[in-house]
XYZ file of C-alpha atoms in Angstrom:
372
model
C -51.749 23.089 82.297
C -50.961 19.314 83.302
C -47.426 17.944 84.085
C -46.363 16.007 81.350
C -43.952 12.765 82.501
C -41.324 12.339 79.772
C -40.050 8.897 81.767
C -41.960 6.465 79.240
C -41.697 8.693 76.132
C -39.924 6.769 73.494
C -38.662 8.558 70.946
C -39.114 7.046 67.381
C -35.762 6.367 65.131
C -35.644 9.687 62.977
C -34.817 7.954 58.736
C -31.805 10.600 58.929
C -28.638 9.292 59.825
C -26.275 11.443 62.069
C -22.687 12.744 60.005
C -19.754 12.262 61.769
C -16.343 12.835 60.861
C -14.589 13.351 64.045
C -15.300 10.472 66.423
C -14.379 11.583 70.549
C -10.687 9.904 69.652
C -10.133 12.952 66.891
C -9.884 9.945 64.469
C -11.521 10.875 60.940
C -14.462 8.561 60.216
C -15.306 8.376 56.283
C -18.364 10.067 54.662
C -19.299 9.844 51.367
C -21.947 12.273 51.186
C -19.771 14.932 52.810
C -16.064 14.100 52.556
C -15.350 16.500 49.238
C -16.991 19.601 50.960
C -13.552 19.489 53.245
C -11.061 19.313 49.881
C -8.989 22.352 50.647
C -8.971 22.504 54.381
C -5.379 22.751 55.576
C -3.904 22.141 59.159
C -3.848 25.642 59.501
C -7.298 25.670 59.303
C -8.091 23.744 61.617
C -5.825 25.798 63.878
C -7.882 28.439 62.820
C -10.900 26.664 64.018
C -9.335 26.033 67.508
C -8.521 29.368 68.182
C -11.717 30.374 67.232
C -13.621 28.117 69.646
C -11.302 28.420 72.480
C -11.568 32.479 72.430
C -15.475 31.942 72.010
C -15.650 29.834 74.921
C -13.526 32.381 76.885
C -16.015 35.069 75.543
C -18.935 32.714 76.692
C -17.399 32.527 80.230
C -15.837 35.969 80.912
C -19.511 37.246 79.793
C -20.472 34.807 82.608
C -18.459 36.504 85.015
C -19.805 39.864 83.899
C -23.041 39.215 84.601
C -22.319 37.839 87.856
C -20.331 40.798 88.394
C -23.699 42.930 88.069
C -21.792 44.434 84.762
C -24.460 42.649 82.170
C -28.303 41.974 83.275
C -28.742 38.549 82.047
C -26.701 36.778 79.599
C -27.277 33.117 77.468
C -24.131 30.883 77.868
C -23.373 28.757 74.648
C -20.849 26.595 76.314
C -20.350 23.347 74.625
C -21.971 24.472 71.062
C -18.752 26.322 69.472
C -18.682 23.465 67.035
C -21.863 24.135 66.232
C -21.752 27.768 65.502
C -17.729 28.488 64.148
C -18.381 25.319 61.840
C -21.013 26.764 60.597
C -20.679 30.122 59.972
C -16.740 29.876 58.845
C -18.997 27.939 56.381
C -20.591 31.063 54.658
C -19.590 33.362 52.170
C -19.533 36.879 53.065
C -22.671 38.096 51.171
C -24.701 35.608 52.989
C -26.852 36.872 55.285
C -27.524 35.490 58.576
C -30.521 35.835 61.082
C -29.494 34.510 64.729
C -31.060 34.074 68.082
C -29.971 34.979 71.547
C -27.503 31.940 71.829
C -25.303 32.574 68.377
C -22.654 35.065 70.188
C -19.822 32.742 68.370
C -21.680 33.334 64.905
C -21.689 37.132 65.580
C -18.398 37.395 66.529
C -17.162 35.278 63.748
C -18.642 38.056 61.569
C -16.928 40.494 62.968
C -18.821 41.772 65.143
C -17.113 43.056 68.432
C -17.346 41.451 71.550
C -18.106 44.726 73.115
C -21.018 45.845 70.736
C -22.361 41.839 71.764
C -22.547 42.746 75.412
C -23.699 45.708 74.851
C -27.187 45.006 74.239
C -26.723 42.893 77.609
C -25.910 45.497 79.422
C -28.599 47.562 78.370
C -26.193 49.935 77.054
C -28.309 50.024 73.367
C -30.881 48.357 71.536
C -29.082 46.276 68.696
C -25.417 46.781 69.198
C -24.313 47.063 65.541
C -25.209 47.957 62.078
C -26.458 44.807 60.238
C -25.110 45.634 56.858
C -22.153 46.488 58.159
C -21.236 42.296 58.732
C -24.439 40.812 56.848
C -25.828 39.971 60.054
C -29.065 40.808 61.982
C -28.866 42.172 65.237
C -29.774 38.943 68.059
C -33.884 38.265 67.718
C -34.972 37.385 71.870
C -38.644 36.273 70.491
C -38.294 32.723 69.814
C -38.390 31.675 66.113
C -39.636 35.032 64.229
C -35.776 35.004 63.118
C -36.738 32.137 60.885
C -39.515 34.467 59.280
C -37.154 37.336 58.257
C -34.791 34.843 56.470
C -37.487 33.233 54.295
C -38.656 36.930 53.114
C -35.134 37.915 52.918
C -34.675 34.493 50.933
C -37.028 35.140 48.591
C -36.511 38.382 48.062
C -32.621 36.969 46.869
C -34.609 34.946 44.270
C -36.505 37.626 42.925
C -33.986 39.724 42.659
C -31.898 36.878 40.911
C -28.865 37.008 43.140
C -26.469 34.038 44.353
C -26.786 34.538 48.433
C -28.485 32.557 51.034
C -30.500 33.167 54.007
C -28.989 31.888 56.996
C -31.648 31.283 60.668
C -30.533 29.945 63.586
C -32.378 29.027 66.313
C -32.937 26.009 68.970
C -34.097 23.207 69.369
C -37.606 24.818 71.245
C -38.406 27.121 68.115
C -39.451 24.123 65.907
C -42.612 23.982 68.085
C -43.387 27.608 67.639
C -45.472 28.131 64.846
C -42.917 31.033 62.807
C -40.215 28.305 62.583
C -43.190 26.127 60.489
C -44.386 29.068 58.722
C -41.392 30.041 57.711
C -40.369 26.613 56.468
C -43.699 26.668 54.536
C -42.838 30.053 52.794
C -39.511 28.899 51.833
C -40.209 25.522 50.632
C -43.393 27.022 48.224
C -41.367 29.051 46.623
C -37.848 27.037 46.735
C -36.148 30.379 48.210
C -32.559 29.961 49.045
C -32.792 29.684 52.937
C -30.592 27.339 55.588
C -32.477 26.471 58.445
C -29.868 25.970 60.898
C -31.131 23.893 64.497
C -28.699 23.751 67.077
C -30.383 20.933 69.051
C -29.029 21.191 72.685
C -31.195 18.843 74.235
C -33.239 21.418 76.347
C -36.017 24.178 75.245
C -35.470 26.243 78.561
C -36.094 23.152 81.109
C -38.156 20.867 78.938
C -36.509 18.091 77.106
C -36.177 17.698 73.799
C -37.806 13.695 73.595
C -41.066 15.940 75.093
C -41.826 18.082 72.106
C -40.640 16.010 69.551
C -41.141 12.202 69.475
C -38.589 11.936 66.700
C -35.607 13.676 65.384
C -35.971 17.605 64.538
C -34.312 16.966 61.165
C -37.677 14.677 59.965
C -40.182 17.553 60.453
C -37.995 19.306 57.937
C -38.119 16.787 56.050
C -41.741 16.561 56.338
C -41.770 20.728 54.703
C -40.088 18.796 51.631
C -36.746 20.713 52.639
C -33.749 18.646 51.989
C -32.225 18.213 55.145
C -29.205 16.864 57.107
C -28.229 15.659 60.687
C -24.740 15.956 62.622
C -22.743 15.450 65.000
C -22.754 19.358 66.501
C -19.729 18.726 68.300
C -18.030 17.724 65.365
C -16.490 20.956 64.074
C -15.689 19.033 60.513
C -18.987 17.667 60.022
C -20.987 20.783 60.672
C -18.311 23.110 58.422
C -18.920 20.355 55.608
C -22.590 19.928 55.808
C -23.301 23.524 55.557
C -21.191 23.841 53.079
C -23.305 21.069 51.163
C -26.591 22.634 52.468
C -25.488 26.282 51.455
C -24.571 24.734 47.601
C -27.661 23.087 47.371
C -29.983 26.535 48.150
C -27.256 28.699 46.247
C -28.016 27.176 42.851
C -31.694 27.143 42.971
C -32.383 23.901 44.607
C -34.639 24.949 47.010
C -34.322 25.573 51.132
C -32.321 23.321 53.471
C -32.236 22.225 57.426
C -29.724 21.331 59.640
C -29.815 19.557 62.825
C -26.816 20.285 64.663
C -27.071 17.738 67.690
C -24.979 19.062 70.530
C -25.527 19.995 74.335
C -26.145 23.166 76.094
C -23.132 22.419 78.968
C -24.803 25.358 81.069
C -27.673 27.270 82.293
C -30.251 28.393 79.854
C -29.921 31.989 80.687
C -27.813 33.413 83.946
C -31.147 32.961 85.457
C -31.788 29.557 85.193
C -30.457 26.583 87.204
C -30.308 23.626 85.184
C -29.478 21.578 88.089
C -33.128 21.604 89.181
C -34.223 19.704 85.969
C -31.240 17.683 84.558
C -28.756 15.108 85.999
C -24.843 14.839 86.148
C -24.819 12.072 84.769
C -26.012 13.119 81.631
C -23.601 16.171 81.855
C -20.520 14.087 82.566
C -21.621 12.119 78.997
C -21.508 15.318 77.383
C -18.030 16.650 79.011
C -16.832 13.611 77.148
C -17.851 14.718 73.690
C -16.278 17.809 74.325
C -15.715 19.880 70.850
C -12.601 21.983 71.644
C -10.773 18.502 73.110
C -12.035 16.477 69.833
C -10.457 18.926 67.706
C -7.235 18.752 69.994
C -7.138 15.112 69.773
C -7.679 15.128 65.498
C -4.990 17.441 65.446
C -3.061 15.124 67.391
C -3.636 12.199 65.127
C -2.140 14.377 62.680
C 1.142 15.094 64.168
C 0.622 18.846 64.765
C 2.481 20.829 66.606
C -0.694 20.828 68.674
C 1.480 22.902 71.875
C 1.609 26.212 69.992
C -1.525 25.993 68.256
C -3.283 25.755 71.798
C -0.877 28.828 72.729
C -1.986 30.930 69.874
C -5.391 30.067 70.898
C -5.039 30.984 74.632
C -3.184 34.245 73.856
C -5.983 34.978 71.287
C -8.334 34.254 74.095
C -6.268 36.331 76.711
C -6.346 39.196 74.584
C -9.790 39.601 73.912
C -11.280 38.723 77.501
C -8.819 41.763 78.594
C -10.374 44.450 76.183
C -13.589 43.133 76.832
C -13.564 43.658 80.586
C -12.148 47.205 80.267
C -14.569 47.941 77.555
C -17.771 46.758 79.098
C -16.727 48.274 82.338
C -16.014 51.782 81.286
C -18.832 51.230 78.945
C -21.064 54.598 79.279
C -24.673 54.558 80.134
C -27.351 55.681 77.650
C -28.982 59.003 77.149
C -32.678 58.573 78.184
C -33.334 60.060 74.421
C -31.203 57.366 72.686
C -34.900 55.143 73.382
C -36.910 57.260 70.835
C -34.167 57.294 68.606
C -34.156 54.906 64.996
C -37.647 53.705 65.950
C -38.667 55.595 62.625
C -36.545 55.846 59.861
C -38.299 59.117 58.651
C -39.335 62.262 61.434
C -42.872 61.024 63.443
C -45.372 63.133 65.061
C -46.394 60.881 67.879
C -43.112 59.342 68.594
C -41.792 62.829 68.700
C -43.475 64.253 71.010
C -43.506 60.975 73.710
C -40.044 61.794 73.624
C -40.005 65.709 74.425
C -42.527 64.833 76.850
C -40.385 62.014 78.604
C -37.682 64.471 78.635
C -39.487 67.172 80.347
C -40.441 64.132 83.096
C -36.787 64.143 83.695
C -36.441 67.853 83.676
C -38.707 67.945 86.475
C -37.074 65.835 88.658
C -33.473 67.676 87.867
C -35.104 70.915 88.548
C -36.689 69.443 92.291
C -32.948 68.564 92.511
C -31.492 71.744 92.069
């Protein structure tokens, strides 16, 4: 395939404008549109939403470690989009149902979901690493984009069935070029199923950037599915909490599908096994260390006379806590039983799959027996 240059792509104005309601300051901007989705948010909830990005972060980085550590095989950092995901998903009602990627580790855990049954599946330790109706959330999807598919049939299936949930997909900013992202958009727009399409747009679809796959914003080709649609500030914890509140609202009472661009930065490496300083500058970076979402939060709760000291405490002993158990967990973490891999492939007994499994196990036997 040819090279494509991206240095004379310009990028045409997207018709969206781009919420914000945290400026880098922690000031609160007005916003009509989205201002009354945050009536009833209380300074303890925004503590709440510190705490919950600064022990996601320390998840993000201890995991990090881990995998350096040779403890996890390979492992995709989030760092600088906790706005994106805890404002979003502390957004959601319980009986929602949410379908992530690889990246949403803050949206898991948010749902309960232990950081040790996260890492699992990064270890290699088991194939999904919880029960899905246990928290209303899928296990991670590595494919890009079929995620997207499985909420509009789930979606629909809600409005068949006549309930009041909605169908929550995340993915990045690379799956809108993948053709389940569009089909599912297609699905769920034709029959006005109650489905958020939630983009985290952090500049970079492995090492290609955004400007190269789409020469305008990712919230117009939403638009252009018909799917009411807003853009945000991702590292603006308030403006993506309110806008998926106004989003969710909208598909909850039969309006029809929505899409969120969540417009952020991904401050690390694609994967552990990426270097991002082959393809991106520090310049750029240093912009983005700027617009930091954990310090814009600080700063708001600043502005608002907070006692900001022992809110960052609670926070750090939160975080503390749960990189401790993690460590010992993941490192005393057991290895599988070969058999575990033929195991909930079918939900009902099957011939073929059966007996692949006896004969893997005699394979093994083999080798035991040459042992003893």
């Amino acid at each position: 395939m040819p090279i494509v240059s991206t240095k004379h792509i310009d990028v045409a104005a997207g018709c969206l404008p781009t919420h914000q309601l945290l400026n880098v300051s922690g000031e609160r901007t007005p916003d009509e549109e989205l201002d009354h989705h945050l009536t009833g948010l209380t300074e303890q909830d925004l503590a709440d939403f510190l705490r919950d990005m600064v022990v996601l972060r320390r998840l993000d980085n201890e995991a990090t470690a881990l995998q350096r550590q040779g403890q996890l095989g390979l492992w995709a950092p989030l760092l600088g989009q906790e706005a994106a995901q805890i404002g979003s998903v502390r957004a959601t009602r319980d009986d929602d149902f949410i379908f992530p990627s690889y990246r949403e580790h803050g949206v898991a855990w948010a749902r309960g979901v232990k950081a040790e049954d996260l890492l699992s599946v990064w270890r290699g330790a088991t194939a999904s690493g919880w029960d899905p109706h246990e928290v209303n959330i899928a296990c991670q999807q590595i494919v890009i984009g079929s995620q997207a598919l499985h909420a509009a049939g789930y979606g629909m299936g809600i409005k068949f069935d006549g309930g009041e949930q909605v169908a929550v997909a995340y993915f990045g900013d690379g799956a809108t070029s993948q053709g389940d992202v569009n089909e599912a958009l297609v699905f769920a727009a034709s029959y006005q199923a109650p489905v958020l399409f939630f983009c985290q747009n952090n500049q970079w679809a492995i090492s290609e950037p955004v400007a190269l796959q789409s020469r305008t914003q990712i919230a117009d080709r939403a638009s252009g599915f018909g799917v009411k649609t807003w853009r945000v500030d991702g590292n603006d914890v308030l403006a993506v909490y309110a806008a998926t509140k106004a989003a969710l609202a909208h598909a909850r009472h039969g309006l029809g599908p929505t899409f969120i661009e969540a417009v952020t930065y991904r401050m690390g490496s694609h994967t552990t096994a990426d270097d991002p300083t082959r393809y991106r500058k520090n310049a750029q970076l240093e912009e983005w260390e700027a617009k930091d979402p954990i310090d814009r939060l600080v700063n708001h709760l600043t502005v608002l006379g907070a006692d900001v000291q022992s809110y960052q405490q609670r926070a750090q002993n939160a975080a503390d806590k749960l990189a401790s158990e993690l460590r010992e967990a993941i490192t005393n973490m057991p290895d599988p039983e070969p058999s575990e891999l033929f195991e909930n492939v079918y939900s009902e007994d099957h011939g073929p799959n059966r007996r692949e499994k006896e004969n893997y196990l005699r394979y093994l036997a083999d080798f035991q027996d040459g042992e003893a």
